[in-house]
JSON list of C-alpha atoms in Angstrom, two decimals:
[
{"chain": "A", "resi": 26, "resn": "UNK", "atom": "CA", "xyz": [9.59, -49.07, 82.72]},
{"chain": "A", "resi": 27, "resn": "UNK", "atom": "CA", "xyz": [8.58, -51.19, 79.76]},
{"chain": "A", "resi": 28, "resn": "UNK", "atom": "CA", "xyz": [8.11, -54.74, 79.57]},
{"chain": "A", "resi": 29, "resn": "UNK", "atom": "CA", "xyz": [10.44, -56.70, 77.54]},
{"chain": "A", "resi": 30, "resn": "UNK", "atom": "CA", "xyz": [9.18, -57.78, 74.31]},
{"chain": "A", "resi": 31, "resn": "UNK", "atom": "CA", "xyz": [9.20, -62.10, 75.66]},
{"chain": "A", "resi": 32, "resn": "UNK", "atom": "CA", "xyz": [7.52, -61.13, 79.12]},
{"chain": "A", "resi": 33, "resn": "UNK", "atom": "CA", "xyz": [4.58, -59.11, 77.42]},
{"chain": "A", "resi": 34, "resn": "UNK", "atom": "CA", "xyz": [4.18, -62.40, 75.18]},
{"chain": "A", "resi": 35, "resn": "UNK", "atom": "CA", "xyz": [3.84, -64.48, 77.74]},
{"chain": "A", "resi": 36, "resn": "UNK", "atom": "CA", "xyz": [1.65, -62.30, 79.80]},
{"chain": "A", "resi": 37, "resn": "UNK", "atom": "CA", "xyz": [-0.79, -62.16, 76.62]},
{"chain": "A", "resi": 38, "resn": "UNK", "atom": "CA", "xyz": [-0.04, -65.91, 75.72]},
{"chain": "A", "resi": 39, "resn": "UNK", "atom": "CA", "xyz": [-1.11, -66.70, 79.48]},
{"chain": "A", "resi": 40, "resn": "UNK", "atom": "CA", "xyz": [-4.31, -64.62, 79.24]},
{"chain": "A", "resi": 41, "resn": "UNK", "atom": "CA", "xyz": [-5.61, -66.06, 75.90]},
{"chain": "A", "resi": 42, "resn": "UNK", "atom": "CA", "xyz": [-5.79, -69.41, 78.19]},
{"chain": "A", "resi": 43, "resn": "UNK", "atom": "CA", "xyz": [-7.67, -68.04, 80.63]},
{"chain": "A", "resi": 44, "resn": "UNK", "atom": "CA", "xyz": [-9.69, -66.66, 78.12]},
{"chain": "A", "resi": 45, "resn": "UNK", "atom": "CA", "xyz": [-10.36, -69.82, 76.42]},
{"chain": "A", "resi": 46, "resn": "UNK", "atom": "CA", "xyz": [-10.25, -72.37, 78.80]},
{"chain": "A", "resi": 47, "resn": "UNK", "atom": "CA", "xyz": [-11.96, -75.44, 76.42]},
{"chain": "A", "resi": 48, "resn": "UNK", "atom": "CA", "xyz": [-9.67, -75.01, 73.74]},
{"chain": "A", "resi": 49, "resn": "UNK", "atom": "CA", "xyz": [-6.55, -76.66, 75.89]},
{"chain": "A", "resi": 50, "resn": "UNK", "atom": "CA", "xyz": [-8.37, -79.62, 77.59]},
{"chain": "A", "resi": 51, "resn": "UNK", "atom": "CA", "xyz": [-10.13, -80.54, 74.54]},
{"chain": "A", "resi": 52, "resn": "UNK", "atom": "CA", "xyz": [-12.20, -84.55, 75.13]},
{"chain": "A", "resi": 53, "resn": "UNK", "atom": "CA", "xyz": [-10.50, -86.97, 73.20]},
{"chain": "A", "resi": 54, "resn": "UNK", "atom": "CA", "xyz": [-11.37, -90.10, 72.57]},
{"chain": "A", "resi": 55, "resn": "UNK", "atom": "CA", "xyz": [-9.45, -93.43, 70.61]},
{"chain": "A", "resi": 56, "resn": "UNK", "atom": "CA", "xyz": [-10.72, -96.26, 68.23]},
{"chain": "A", "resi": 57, "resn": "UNK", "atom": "CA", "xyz": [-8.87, -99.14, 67.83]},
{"chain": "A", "resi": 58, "resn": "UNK", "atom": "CA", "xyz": [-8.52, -102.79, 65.86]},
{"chain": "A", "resi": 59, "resn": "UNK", "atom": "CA", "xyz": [-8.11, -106.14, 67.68]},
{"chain": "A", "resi": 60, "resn": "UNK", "atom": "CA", "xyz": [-6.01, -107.65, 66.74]},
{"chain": "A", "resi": 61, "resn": "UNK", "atom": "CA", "xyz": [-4.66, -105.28, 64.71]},
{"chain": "A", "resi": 62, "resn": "UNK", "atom": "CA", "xyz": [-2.35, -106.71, 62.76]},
{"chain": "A", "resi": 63, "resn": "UNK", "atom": "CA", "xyz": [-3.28, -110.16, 60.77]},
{"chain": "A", "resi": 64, "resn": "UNK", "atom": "CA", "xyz": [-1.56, -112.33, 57.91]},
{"chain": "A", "resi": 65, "resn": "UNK", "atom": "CA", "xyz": [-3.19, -112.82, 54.52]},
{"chain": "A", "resi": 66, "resn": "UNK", "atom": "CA", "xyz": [-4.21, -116.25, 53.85]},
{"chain": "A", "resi": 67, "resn": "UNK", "atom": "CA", "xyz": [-6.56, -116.70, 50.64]},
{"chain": "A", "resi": 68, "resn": "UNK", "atom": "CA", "xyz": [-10.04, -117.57, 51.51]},
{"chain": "A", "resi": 69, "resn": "UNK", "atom": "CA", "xyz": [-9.84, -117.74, 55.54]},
{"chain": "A", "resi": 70, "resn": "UNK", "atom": "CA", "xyz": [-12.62, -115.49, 57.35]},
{"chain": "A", "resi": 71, "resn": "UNK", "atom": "CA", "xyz": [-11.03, -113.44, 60.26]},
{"chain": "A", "resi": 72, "resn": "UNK", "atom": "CA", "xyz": [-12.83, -111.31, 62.85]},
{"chain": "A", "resi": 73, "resn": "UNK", "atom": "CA", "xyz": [-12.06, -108.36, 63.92]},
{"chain": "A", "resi": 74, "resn": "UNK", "atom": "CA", "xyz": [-13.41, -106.37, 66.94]},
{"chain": "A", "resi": 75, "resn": "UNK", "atom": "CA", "xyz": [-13.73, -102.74, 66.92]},
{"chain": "A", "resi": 76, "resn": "UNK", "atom": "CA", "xyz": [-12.50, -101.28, 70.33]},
{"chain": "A", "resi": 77, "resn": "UNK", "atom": "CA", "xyz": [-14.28, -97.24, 71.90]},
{"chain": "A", "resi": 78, "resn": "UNK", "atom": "CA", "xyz": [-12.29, -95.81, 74.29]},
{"chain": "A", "resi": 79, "resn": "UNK", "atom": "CA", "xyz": [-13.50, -92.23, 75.95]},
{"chain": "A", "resi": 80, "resn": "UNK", "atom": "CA", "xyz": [-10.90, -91.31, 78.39]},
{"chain": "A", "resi": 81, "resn": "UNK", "atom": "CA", "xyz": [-13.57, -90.99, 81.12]},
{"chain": "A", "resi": 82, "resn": "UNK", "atom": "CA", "xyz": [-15.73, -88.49, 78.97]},
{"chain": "A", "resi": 83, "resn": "UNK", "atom": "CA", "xyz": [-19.31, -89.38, 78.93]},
{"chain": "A", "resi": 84, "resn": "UNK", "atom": "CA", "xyz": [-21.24, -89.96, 75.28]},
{"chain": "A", "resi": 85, "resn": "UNK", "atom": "CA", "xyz": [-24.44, -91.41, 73.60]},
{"chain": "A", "resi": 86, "resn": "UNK", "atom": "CA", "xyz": [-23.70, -91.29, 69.94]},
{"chain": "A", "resi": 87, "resn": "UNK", "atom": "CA", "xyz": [-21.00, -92.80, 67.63]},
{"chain": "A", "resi": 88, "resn": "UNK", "atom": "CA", "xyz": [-20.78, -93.42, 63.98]},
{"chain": "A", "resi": 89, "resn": "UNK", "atom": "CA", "xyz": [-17.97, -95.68, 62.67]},
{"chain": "A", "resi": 90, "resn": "UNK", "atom": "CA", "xyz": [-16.64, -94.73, 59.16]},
{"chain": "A", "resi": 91, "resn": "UNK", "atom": "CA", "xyz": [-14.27, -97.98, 57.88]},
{"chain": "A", "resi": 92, "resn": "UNK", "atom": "CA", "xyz": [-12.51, -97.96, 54.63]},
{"chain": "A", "resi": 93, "resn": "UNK", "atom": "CA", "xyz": [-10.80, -101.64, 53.17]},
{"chain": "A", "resi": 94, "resn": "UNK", "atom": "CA", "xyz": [-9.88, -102.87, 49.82]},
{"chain": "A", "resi": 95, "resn": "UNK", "atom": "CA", "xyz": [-12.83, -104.45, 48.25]},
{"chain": "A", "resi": 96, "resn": "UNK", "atom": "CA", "xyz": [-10.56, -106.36, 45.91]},
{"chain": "A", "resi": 97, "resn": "UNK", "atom": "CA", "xyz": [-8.53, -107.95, 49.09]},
{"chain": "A", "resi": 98, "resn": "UNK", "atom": "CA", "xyz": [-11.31, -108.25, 51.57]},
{"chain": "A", "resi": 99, "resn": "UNK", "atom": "CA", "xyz": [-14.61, -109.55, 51.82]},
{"chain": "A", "resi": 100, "resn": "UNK", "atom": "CA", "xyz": [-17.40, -108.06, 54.93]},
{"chain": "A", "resi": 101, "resn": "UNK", "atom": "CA", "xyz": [-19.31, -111.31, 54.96]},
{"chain": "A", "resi": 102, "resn": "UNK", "atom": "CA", "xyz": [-20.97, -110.39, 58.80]},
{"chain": "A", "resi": 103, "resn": "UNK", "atom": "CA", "xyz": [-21.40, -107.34, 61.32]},
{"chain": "A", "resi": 104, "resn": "UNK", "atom": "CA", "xyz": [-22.13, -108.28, 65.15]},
{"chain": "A", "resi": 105, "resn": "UNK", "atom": "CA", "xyz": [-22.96, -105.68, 67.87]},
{"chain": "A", "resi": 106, "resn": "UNK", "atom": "CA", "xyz": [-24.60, -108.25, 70.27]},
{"chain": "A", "resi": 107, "resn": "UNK", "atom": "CA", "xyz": [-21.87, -107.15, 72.58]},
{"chain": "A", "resi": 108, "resn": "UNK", "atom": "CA", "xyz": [-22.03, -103.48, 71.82]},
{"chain": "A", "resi": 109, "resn": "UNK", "atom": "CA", "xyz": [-21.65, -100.53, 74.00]},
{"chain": "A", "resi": 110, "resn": "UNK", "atom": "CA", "xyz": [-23.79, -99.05, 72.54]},
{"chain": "A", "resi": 111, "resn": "UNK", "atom": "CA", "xyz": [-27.67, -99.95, 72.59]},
{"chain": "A", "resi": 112, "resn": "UNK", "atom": "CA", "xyz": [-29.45, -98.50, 69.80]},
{"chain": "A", "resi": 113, "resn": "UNK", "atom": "CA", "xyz": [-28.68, -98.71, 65.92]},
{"chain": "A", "resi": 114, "resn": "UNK", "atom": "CA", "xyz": [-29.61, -95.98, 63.65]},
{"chain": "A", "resi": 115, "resn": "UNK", "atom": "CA", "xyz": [-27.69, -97.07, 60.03]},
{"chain": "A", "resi": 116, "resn": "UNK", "atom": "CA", "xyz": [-25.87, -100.19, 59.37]},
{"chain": "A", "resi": 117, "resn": "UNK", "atom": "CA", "xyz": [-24.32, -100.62, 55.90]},
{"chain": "A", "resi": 118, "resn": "UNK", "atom": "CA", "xyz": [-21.43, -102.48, 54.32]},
{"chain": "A", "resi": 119, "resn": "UNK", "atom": "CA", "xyz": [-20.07, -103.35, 51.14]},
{"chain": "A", "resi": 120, "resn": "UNK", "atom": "CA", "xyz": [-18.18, -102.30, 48.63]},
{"chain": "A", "resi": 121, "resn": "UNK", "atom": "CA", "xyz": [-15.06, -101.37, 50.46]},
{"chain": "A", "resi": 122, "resn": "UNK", "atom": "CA", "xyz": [-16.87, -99.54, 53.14]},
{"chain": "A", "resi": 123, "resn": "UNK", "atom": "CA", "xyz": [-18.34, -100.29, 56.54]},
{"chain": "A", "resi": 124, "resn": "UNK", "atom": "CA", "xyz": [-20.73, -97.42, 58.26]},
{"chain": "A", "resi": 125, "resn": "UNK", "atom": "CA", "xyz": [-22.43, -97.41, 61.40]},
{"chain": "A", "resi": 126, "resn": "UNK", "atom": "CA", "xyz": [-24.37, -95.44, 63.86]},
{"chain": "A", "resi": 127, "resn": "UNK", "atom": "CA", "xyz": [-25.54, -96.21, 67.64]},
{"chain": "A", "resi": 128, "resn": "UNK", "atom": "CA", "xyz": [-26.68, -94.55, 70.27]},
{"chain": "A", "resi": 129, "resn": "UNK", "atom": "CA", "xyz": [-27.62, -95.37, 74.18]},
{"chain": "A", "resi": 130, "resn": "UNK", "atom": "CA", "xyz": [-31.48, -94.60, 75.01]},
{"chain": "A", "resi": 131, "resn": "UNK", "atom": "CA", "xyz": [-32.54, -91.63, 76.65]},
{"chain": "A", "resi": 132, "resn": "UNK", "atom": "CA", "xyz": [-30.76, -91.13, 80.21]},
{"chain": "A", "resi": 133, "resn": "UNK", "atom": "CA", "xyz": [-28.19, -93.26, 78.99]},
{"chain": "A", "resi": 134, "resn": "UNK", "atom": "CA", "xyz": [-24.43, -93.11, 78.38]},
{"chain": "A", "resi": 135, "resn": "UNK", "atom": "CA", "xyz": [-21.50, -94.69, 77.49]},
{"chain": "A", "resi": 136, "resn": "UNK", "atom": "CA", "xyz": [-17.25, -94.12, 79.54]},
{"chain": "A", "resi": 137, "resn": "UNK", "atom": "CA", "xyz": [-14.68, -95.62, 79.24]},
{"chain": "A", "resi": 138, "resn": "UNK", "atom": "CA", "xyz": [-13.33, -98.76, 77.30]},
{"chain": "A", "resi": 139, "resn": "UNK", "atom": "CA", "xyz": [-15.83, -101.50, 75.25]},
{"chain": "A", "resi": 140, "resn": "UNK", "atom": "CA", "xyz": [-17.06, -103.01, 72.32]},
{"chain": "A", "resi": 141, "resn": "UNK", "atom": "CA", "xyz": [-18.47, -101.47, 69.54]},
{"chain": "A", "resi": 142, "resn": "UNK", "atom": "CA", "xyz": [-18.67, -104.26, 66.84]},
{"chain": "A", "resi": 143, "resn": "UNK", "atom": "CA", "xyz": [-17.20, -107.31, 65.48]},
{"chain": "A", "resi": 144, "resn": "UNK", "atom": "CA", "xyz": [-16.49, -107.43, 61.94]},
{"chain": "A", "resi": 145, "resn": "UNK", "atom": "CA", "xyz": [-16.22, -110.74, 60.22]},
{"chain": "A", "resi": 146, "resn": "UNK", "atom": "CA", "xyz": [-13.63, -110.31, 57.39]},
{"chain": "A", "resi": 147, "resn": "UNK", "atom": "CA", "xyz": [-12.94, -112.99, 54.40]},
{"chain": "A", "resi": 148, "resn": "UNK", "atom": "CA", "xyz": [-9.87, -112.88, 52.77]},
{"chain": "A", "resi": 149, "resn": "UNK", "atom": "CA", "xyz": [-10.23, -112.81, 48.97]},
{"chain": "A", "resi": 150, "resn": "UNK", "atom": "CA", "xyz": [-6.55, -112.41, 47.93]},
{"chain": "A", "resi": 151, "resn": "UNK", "atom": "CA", "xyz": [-2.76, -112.73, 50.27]},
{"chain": "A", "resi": 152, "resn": "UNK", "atom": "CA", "xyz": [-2.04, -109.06, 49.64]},
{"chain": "A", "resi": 153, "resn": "UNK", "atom": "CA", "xyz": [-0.74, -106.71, 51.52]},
{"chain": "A", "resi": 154, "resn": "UNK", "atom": "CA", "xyz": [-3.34, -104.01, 52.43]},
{"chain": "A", "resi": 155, "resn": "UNK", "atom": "CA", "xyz": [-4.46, -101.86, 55.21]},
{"chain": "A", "resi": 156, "resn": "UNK", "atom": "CA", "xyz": [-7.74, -101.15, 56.85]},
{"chain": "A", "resi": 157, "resn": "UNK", "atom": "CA", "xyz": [-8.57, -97.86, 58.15]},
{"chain": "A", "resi": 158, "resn": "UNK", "atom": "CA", "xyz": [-11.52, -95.53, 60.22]},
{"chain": "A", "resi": 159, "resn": "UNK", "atom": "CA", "xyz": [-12.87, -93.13, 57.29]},
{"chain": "A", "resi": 160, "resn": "UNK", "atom": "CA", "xyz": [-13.49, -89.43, 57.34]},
{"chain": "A", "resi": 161, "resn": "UNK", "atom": "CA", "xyz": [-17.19, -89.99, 58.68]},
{"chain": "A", "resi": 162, "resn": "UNK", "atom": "CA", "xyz": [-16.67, -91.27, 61.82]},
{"chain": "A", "resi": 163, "resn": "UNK", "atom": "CA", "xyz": [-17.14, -89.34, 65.12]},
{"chain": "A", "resi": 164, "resn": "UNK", "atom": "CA", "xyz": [-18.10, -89.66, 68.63]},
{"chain": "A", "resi": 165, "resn": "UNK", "atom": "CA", "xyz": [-20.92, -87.00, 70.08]},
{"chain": "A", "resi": 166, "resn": "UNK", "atom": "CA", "xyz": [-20.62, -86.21, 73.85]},
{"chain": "A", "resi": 167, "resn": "UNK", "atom": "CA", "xyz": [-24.22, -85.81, 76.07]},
{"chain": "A", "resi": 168, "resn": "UNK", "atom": "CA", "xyz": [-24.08, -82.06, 74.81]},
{"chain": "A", "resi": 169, "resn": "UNK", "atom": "CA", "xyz": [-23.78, -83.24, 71.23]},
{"chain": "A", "resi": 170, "resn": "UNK", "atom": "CA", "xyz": [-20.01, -81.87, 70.79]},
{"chain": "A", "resi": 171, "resn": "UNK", "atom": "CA", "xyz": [-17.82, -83.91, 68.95]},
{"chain": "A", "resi": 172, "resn": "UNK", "atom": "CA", "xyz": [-14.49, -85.61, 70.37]},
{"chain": "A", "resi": 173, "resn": "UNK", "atom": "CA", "xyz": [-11.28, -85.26, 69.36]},
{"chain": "A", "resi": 174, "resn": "UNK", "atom": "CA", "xyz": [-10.28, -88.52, 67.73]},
{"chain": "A", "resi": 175, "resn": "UNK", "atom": "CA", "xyz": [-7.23, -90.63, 67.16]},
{"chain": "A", "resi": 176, "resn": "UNK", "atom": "CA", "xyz": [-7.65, -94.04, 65.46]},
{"chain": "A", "resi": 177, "resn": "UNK", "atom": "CA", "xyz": [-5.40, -97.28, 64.86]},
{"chain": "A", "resi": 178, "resn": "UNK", "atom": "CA", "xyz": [-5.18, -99.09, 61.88]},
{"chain": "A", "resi": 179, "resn": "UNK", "atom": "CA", "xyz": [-5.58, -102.68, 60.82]},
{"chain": "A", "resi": 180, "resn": "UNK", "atom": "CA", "xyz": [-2.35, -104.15, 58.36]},
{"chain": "A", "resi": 181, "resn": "UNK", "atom": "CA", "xyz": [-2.84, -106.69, 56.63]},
{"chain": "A", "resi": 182, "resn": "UNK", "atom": "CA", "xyz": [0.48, -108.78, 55.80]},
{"chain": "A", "resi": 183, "resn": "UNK", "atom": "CA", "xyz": [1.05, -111.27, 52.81]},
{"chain": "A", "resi": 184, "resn": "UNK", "atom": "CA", "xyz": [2.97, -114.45, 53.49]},
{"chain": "A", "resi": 185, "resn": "UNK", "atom": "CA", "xyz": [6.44, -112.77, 53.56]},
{"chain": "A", "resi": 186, "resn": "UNK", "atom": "CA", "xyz": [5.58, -109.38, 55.70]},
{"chain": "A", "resi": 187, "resn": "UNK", "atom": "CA", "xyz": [5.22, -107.11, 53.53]},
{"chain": "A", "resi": 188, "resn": "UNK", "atom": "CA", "xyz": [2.58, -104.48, 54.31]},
{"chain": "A", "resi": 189, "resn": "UNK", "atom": "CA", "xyz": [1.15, -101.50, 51.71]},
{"chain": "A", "resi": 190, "resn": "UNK", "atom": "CA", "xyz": [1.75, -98.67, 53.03]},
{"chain": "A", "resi": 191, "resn": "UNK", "atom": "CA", "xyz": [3.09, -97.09, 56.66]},
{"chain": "A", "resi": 192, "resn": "UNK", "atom": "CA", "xyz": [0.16, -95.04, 58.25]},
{"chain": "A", "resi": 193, "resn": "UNK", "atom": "CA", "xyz": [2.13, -92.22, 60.35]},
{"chain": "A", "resi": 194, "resn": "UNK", "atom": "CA", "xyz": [-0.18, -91.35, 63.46]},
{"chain": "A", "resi": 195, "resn": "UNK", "atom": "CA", "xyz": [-1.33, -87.51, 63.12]},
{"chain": "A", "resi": 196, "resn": "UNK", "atom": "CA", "xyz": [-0.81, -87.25, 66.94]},
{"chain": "A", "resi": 197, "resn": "UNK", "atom": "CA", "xyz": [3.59, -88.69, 66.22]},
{"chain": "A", "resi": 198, "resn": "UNK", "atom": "CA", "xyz": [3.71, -87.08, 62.71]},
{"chain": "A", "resi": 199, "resn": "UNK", "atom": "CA", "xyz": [6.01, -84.08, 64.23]},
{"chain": "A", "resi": 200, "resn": "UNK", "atom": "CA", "xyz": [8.46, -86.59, 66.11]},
{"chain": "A", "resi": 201, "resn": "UNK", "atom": "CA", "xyz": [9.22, -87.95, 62.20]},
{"chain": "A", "resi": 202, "resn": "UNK", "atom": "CA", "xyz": [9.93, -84.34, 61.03]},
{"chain": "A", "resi": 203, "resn": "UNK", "atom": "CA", "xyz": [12.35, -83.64, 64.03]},
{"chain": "A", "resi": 204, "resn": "UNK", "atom": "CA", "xyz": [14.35, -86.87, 63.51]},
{"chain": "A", "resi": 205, "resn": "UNK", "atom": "CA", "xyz": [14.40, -85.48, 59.46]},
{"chain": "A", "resi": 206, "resn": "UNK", "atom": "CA", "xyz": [15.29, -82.29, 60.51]},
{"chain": "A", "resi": 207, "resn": "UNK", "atom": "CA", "xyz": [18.34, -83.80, 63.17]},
{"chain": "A", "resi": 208, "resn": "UNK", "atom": "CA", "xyz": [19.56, -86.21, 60.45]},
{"chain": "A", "resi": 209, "resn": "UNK", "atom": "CA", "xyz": [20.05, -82.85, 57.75]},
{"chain": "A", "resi": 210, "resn": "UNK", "atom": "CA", "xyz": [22.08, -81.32, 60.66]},
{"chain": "A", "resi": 211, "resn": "UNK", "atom": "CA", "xyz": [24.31, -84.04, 61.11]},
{"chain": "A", "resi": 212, "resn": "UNK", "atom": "CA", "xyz": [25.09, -84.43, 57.85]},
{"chain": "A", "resi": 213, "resn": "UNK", "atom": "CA", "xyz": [25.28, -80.61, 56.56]},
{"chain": "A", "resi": 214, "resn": "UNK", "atom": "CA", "xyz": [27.95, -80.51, 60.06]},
{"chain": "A", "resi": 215, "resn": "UNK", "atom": "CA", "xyz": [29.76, -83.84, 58.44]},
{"chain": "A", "resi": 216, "resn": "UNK", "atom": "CA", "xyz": [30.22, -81.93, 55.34]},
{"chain": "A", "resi": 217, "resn": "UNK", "atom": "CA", "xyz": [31.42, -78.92, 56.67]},
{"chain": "A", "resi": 218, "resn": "UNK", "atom": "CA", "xyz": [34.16, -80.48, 58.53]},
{"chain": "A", "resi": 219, "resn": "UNK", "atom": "CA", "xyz": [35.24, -82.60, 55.97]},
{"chain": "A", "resi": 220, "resn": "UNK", "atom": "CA", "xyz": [35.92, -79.24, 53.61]},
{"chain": "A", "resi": 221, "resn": "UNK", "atom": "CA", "xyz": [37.47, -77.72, 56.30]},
{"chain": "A", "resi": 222, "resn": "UNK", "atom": "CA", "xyz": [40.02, -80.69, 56.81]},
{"chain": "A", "resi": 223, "resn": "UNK", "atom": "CA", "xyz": [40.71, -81.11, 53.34]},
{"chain": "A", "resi": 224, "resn": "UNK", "atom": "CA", "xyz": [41.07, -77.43, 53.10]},
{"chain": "A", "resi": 225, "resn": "UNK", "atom": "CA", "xyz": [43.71, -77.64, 56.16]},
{"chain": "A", "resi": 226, "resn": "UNK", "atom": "CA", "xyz": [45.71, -80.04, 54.20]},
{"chain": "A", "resi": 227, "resn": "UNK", "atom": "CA", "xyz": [45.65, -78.18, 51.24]},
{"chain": "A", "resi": 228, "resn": "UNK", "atom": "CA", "xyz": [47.56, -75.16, 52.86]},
{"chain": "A", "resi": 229, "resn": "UNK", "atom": "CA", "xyz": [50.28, -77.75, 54.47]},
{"chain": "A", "resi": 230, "resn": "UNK", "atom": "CA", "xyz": [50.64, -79.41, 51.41]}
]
């Protein structure tokens, strides 16, 4: 007897997994900005803290990639007195770009949720902007493999709320094109029926 065409996909959809076990519990971890949203006032210095959390996986080595505008914000100080992390390796800012790498001394490591930095922001204009983690940044497990990230942003509103741009999570992205895809139905269904009523009056009239 042969197998239906669904129950043989499954079967070799089922054995795939077993065959590749990492690649569907993949670590993740999350960066973060608190506070992470803040109101532009000309010339005031804010500070932001830069939030590492693992999800229970252990690591010893992070770099942190941040992009801002240069023209709306000001890096006048970087403090990792409080950080996580023990060691520094590069520590740079300017220029609309903050990058930094730690690591924990030998034997160490690092789960869970803390402090990787406080950034010391001044305000140069009340524009709307957003700050964001850049394509360099990456967190290295004990066996030097590299999590899976996701990463907040920080907005920066003017005096009336208004923020640059809307930064859709990659993680949520597919929610938005579901709700896109839902609203086209509705309305393609709204049309139809309308043609068909009018069409229904047509033929009485």
């Amino acid at each position: 007897m042969k197998l239906k065409p669904v129950l043989f996909l499954i079967i070799i959809f089922t054995f795939t997994l077993l065959a590749h076990p990492g690649k569907t519990c993949a670590q993740t971890a999350s960066l973060s900005f608190e506070p992470n949203t803040i109101t532009a006032i000309g010339n005031e210095d804010v500070v932001i803290t830069v939030y590492l959390d693992t999800n229970s996986t252990e690591t010893n080595t992070i770099t942190v990639d941040i992009d801002y505008d240069p023209k709306i914000l000001e890096v006048t100080e970087l403090d990792t007195q409080n950080s996580v992390f023990e060691s520094s390796a590069e520590e740079d800012f300017g220029n609309g770009n903050i990058l930094l790498t730690r690591f924990m001394s030998p034997g160490n490591l690092f789960k869970g949720k803390g402090e990787l930095l406080k950034v010391k922001f001044r305000i140069l204009q009340e524009t709307a902007s957003t700050v964001r983690f850049g394509d360099k940044t990456l967190v290295l497990d004990t066996s030097a493999n590299s999590l899976d990230l996701s990463s907040g942003t920080l907005s920066i509103n003017d005096e009336v709320g208004n923020v640059t741009d809307i930064v859709i999570d990659k993680d949520n992205s597919y929610l938005i094109i579901l709700a896109v895809v839902f609203v086209v139905v509705i309305l393609l269904v709204a049309y139809l029926l309308s043609r068909k009523r009018k069409g229904q009056f047509a033929q009485q009239g």
